[in-house]
Short mmCIF file of C-alpha atoms and ligand atoms in Angstrom, two decimals:
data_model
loop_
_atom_site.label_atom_id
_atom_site.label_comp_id
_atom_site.label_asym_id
_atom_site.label_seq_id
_atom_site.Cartn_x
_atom_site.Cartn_y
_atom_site.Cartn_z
CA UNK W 11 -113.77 -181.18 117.07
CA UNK W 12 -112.83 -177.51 116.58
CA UNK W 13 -116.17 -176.32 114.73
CA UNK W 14 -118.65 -175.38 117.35
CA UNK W 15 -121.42 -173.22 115.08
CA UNK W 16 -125.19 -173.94 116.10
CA UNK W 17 -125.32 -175.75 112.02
CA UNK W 18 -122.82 -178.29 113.44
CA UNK W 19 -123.75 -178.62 116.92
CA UNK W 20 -127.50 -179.37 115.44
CA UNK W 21 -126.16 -181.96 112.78
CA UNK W 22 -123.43 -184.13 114.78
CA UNK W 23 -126.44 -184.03 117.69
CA UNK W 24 -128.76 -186.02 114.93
CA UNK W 25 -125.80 -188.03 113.72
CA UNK W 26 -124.95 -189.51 117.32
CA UNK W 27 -129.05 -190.03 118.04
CA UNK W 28 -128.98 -191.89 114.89
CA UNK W 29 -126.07 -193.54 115.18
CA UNK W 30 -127.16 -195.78 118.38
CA UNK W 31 -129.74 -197.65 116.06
CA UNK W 32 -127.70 -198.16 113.30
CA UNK W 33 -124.85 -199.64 114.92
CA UNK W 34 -127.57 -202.29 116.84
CA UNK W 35 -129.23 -202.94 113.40
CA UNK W 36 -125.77 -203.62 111.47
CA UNK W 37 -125.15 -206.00 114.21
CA UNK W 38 -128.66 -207.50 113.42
CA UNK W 39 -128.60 -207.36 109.59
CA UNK W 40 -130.35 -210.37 109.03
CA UNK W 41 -133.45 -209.78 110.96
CA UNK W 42 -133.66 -206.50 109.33
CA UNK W 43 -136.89 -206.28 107.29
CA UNK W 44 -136.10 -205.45 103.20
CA UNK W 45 -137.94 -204.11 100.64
CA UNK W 46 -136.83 -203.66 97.02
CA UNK W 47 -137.30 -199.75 95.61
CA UNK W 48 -135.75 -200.93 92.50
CA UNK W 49 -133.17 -203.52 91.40
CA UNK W 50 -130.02 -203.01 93.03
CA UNK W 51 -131.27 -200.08 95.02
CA UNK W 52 -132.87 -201.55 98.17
CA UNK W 53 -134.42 -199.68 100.94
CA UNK W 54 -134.18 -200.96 104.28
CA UNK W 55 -136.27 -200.06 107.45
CA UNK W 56 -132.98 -199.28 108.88
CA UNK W 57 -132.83 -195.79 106.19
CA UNK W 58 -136.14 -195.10 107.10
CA UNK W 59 -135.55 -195.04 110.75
CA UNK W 60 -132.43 -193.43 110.27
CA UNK W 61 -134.12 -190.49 108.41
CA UNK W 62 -136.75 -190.16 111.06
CA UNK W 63 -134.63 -189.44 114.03
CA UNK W 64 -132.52 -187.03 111.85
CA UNK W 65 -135.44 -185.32 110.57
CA UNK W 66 -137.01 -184.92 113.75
CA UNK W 67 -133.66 -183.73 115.70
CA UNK W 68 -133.17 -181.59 112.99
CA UNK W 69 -136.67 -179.62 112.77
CA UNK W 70 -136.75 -179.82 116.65
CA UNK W 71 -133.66 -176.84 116.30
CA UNK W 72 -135.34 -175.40 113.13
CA UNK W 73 -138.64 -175.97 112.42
CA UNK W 74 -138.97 -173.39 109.10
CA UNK W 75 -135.68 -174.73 107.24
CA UNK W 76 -136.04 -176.73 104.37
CA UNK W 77 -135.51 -180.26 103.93
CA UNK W 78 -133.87 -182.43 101.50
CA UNK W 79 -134.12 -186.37 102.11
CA UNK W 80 -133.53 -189.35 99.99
CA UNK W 81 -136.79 -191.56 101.19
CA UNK W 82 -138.78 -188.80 101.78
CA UNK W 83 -138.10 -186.48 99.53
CA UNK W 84 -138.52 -182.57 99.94
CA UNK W 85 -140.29 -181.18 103.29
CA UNK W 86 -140.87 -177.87 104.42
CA UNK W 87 -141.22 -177.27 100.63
CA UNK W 88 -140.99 -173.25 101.07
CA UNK W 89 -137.98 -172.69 102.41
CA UNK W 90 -135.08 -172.96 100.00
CA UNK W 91 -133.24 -170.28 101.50
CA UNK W 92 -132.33 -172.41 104.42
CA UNK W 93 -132.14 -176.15 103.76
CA UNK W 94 -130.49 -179.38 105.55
CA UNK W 95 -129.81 -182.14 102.85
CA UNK W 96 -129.71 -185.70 104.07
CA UNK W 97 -128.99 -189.20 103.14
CA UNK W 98 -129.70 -191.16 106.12
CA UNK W 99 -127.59 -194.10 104.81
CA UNK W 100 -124.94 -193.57 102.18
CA UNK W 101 -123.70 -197.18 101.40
CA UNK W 102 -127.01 -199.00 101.73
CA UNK W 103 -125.83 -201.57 99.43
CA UNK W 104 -122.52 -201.81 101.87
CA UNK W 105 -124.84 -202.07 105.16
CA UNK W 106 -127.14 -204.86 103.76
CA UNK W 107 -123.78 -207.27 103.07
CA UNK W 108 -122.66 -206.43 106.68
CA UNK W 109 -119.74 -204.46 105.12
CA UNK W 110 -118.93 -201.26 107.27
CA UNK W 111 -118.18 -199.02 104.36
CA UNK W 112 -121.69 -196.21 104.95
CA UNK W 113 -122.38 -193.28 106.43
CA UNK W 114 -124.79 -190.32 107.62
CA UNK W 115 -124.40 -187.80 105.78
CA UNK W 116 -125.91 -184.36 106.10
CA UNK W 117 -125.18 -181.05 104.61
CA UNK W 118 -126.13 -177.55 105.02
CA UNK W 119 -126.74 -174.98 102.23
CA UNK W 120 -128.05 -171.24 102.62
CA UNK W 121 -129.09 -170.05 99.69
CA UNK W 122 -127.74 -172.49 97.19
CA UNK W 123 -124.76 -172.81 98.93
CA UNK W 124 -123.15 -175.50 101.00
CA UNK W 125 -122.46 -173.90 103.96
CA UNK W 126 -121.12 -176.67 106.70
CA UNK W 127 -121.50 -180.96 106.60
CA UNK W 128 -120.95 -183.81 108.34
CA UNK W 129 -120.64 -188.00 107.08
CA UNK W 130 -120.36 -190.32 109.86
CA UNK W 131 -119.28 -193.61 110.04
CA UNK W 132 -120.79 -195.07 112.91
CA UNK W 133 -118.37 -198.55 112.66
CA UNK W 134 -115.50 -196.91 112.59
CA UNK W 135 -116.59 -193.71 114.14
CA UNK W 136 -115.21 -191.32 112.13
CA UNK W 137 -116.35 -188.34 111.60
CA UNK W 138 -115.99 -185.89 108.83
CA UNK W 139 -117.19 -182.39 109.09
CA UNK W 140 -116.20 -179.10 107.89
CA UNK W 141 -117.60 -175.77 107.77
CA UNK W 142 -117.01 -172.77 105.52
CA UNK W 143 -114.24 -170.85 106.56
CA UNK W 144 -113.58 -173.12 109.11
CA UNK W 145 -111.30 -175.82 108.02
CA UNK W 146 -112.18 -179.70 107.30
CA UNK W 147 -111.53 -182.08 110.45
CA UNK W 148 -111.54 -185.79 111.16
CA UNK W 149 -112.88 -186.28 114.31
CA UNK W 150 -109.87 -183.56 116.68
CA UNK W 151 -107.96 -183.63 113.37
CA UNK W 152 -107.32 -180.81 110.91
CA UNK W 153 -107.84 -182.90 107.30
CA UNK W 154 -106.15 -181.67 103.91
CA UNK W 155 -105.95 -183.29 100.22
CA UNK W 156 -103.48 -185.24 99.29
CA UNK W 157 -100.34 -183.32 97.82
CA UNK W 158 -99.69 -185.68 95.23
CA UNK W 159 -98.68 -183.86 91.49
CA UNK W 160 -98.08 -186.46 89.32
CA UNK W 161 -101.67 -187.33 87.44
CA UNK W 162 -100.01 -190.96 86.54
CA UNK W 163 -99.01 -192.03 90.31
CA UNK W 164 -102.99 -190.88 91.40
CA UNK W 165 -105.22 -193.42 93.36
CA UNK W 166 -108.63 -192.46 92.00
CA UNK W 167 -112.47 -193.83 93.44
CA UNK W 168 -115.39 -194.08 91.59
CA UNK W 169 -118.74 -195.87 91.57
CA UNK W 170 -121.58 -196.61 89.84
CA UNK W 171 -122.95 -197.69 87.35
CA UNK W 172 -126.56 -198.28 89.09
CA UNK W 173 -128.33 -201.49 87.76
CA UNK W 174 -130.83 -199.53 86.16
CA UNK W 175 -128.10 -197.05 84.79
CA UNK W 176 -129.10 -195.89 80.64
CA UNK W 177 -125.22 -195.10 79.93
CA UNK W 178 -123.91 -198.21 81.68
CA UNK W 179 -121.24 -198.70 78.37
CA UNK W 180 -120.48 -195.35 78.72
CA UNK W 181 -119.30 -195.30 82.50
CA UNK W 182 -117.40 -198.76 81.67
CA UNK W 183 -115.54 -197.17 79.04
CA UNK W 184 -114.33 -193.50 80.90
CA UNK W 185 -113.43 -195.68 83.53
CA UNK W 186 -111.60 -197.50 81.39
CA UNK W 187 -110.15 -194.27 79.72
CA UNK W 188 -109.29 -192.86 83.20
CA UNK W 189 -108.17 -196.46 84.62
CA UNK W 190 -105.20 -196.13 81.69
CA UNK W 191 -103.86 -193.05 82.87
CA UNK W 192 -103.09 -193.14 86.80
CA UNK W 193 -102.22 -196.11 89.46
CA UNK W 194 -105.30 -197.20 90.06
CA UNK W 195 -109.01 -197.07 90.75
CA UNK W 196 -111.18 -197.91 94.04
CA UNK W 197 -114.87 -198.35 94.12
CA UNK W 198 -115.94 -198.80 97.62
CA UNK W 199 -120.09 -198.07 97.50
CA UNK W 200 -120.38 -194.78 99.41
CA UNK W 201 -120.62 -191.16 97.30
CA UNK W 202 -120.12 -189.69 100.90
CA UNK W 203 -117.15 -191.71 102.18
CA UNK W 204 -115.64 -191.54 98.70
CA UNK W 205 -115.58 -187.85 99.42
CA UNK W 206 -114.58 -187.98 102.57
CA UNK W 207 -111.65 -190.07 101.93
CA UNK W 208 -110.62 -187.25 99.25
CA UNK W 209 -110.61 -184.66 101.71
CA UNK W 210 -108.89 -186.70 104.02
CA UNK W 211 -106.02 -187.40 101.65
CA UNK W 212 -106.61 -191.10 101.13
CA UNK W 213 -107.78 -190.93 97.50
CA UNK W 214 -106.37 -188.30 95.29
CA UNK W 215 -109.39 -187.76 93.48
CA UNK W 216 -113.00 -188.95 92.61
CA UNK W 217 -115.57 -188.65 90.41
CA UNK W 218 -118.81 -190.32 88.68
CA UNK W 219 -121.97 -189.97 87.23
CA UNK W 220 -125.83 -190.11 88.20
CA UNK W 221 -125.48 -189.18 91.64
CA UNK W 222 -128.01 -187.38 93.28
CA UNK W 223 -127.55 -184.43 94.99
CA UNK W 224 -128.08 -186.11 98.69
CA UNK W 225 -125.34 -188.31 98.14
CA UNK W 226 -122.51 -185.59 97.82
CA UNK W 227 -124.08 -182.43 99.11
CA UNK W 228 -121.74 -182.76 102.60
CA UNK W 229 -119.02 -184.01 100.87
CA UNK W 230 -118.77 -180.78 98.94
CA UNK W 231 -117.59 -178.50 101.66
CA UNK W 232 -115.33 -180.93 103.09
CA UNK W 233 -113.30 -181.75 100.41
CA UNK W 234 -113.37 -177.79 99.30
CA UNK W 235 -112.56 -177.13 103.22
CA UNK W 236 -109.79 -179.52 103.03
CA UNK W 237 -108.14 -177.25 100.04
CA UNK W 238 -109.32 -179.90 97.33
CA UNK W 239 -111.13 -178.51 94.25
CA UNK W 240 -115.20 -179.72 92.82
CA UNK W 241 -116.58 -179.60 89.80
CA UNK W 242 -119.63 -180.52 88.71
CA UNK W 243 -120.30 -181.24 84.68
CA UNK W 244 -122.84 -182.34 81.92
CA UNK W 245 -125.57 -180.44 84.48
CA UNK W 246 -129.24 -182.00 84.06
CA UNK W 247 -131.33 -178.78 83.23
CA UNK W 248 -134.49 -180.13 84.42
CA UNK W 249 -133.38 -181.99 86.67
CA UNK W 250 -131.44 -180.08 89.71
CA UNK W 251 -130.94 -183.02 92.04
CA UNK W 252 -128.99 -185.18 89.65
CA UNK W 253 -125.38 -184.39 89.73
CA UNK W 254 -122.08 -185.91 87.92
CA UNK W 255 -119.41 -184.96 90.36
CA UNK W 256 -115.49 -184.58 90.17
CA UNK W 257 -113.48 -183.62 93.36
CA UNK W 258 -110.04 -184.37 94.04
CA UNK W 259 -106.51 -181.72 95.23
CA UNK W 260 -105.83 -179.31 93.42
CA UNK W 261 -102.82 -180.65 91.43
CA UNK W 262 -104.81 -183.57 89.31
CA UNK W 263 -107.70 -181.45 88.74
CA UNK W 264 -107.32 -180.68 85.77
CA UNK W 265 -105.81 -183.56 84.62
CA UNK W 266 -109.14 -185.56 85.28
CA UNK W 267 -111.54 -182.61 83.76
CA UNK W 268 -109.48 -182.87 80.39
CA UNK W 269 -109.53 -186.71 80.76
CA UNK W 270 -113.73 -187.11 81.45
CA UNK W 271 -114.15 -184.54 78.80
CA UNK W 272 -111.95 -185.86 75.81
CA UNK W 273 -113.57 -187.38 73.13
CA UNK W 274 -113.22 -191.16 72.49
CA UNK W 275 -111.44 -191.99 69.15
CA UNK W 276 -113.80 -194.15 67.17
C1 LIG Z 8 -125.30 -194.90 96.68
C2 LIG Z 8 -123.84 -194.84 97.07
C3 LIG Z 8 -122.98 -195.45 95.97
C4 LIG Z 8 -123.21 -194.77 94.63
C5 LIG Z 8 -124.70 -194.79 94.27
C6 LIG Z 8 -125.52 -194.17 95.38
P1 LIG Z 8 -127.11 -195.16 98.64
O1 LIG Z 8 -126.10 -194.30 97.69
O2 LIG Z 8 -123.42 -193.54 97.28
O3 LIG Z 8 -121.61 -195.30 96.27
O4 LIG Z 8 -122.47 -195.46 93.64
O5 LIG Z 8 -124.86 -194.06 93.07
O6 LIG Z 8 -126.89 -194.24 95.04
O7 LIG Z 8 -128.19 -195.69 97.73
O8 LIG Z 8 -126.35 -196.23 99.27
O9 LIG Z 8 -127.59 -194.10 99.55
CA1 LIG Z 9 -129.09 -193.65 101.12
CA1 LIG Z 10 -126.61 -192.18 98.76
#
């Protein structure tokens, strides 16, 4: 890895700690213990855990930064200047069905911006990270968007909708829309990954609704590190967190924006 800032060091240090208990518990899915948060959104001790040790590791190098979680929600409340923003397990869904699509992902942002981030798969052991300024990487690997111009020949990811999703014929139908216009569409279960796989040139582009924030905040400077463009749109006023993203190279771009924002033809 060529980034070697103390934001990195401090996050791929958590990541690895983590990591050692979630590769022994995805060996041991079954005897993991499960709880249901909400239908089709289950939270296993495994997240929890996961969280923990990143939490800890991570206040252990800066004990006044802000913090962002998914099962825990916001801690060191004051500090927004400075914040980490984690999902412990992106792909929870993906880990409980013993598939090894997930990842840890954690970003930083100073002052509203996402300043470096890192998703790791622990199965596969890749790791994503990119800081700004710095360049996106793949493990020792310089990463870049894919350089393909033709909106038609694109292979897209999405995902969603959530079981408990309020505009589940509405995602159906832009994803039918979309699903007209270009090669084909993936939907693998990980916001992070998804982005990841962006930067790293495997999809051309992504996008989708009613994320939160957590999910994509790492994936934002990679894919922007790795020259590929992000977008957010139809921004919840009250509600910051909540994000409907679109990332993908630069060439499709807009192709997708016009697409998600045309009007269906009644
Ligand atoms: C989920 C994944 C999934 C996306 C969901 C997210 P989780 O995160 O990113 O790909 O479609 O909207 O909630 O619950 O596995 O951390
Ligand atoms: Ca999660
Ligand atoms: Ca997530």
């Amino acid at each position: 890895m060529r980034l070697d800032s103390p934001h990195i060091n401090v996050i791929i240090k958590a990541c690895m700690k983590a990591s050692r208990f979630l590769i022994r518990d995805f060996g041991e899915i079954e005897n993991l213990q499960v709880s249901s948060k909400a239908p089709g959104d289950f939270v296993t001790s495994a997240d929890k855990r996961t969280e923990k040790i990143i939490v800890e590791e991570l206040q252990k190098a800066q004990p006044n930064y802000g913090i962002l979680t998914e099962e825990s929600g916001i801690l060191n409340g004051s500090n927004n200047k400075n914040r980490w923003i984690i999902d412990p397990i992106d792909g929870t869904m993906n880990f409980l069905n013993g598939i090894p699509q997930f990842a840890i992902s954690i970003g930083y942002e100073e002052n509203d911006e996402i300043k470096c981030g890192v998703i790791f798969n622990p199965i596969t052991n890749e790791m994503f990270c990119a800081e700004k300024g710095n360049g996106a990487y793949l493990n020792n690997s310089r990463i870049r968007v894919s350089n393909k111009k033709k909106f038609q020949e694109s292979l897209l990811v999405t995902g969603g909708p959530k079981q408990t999703s309020k505009i589940k014929e509405k995602i159906f139908s832009e994803y039918i829309k979309i699903s007209k216009n270009v090669t084909n569409i993936r939907k693998f279960g990980s916001a992070a990954l998804d982005m990841a796989y962006v930067a790293s040139g495997r999809f051309d582009g992504y996008w989708q609704r009613e994320l939160n924030y957590w999910d994509i905040a790492a994936g934002i400077i990679i894919v922007k590190e790795a020259g590929g463009f992000v977008n957010f749109f139809e921004q919840s006023e009250e509600d910051p967190i909540k994000k409907n993203i679109l990332a993908s190279n630069s060439n499709i771009h807009q192709n997708l924006k016009d697409l998600i924002n045309k009007k269906d033809i009644e």
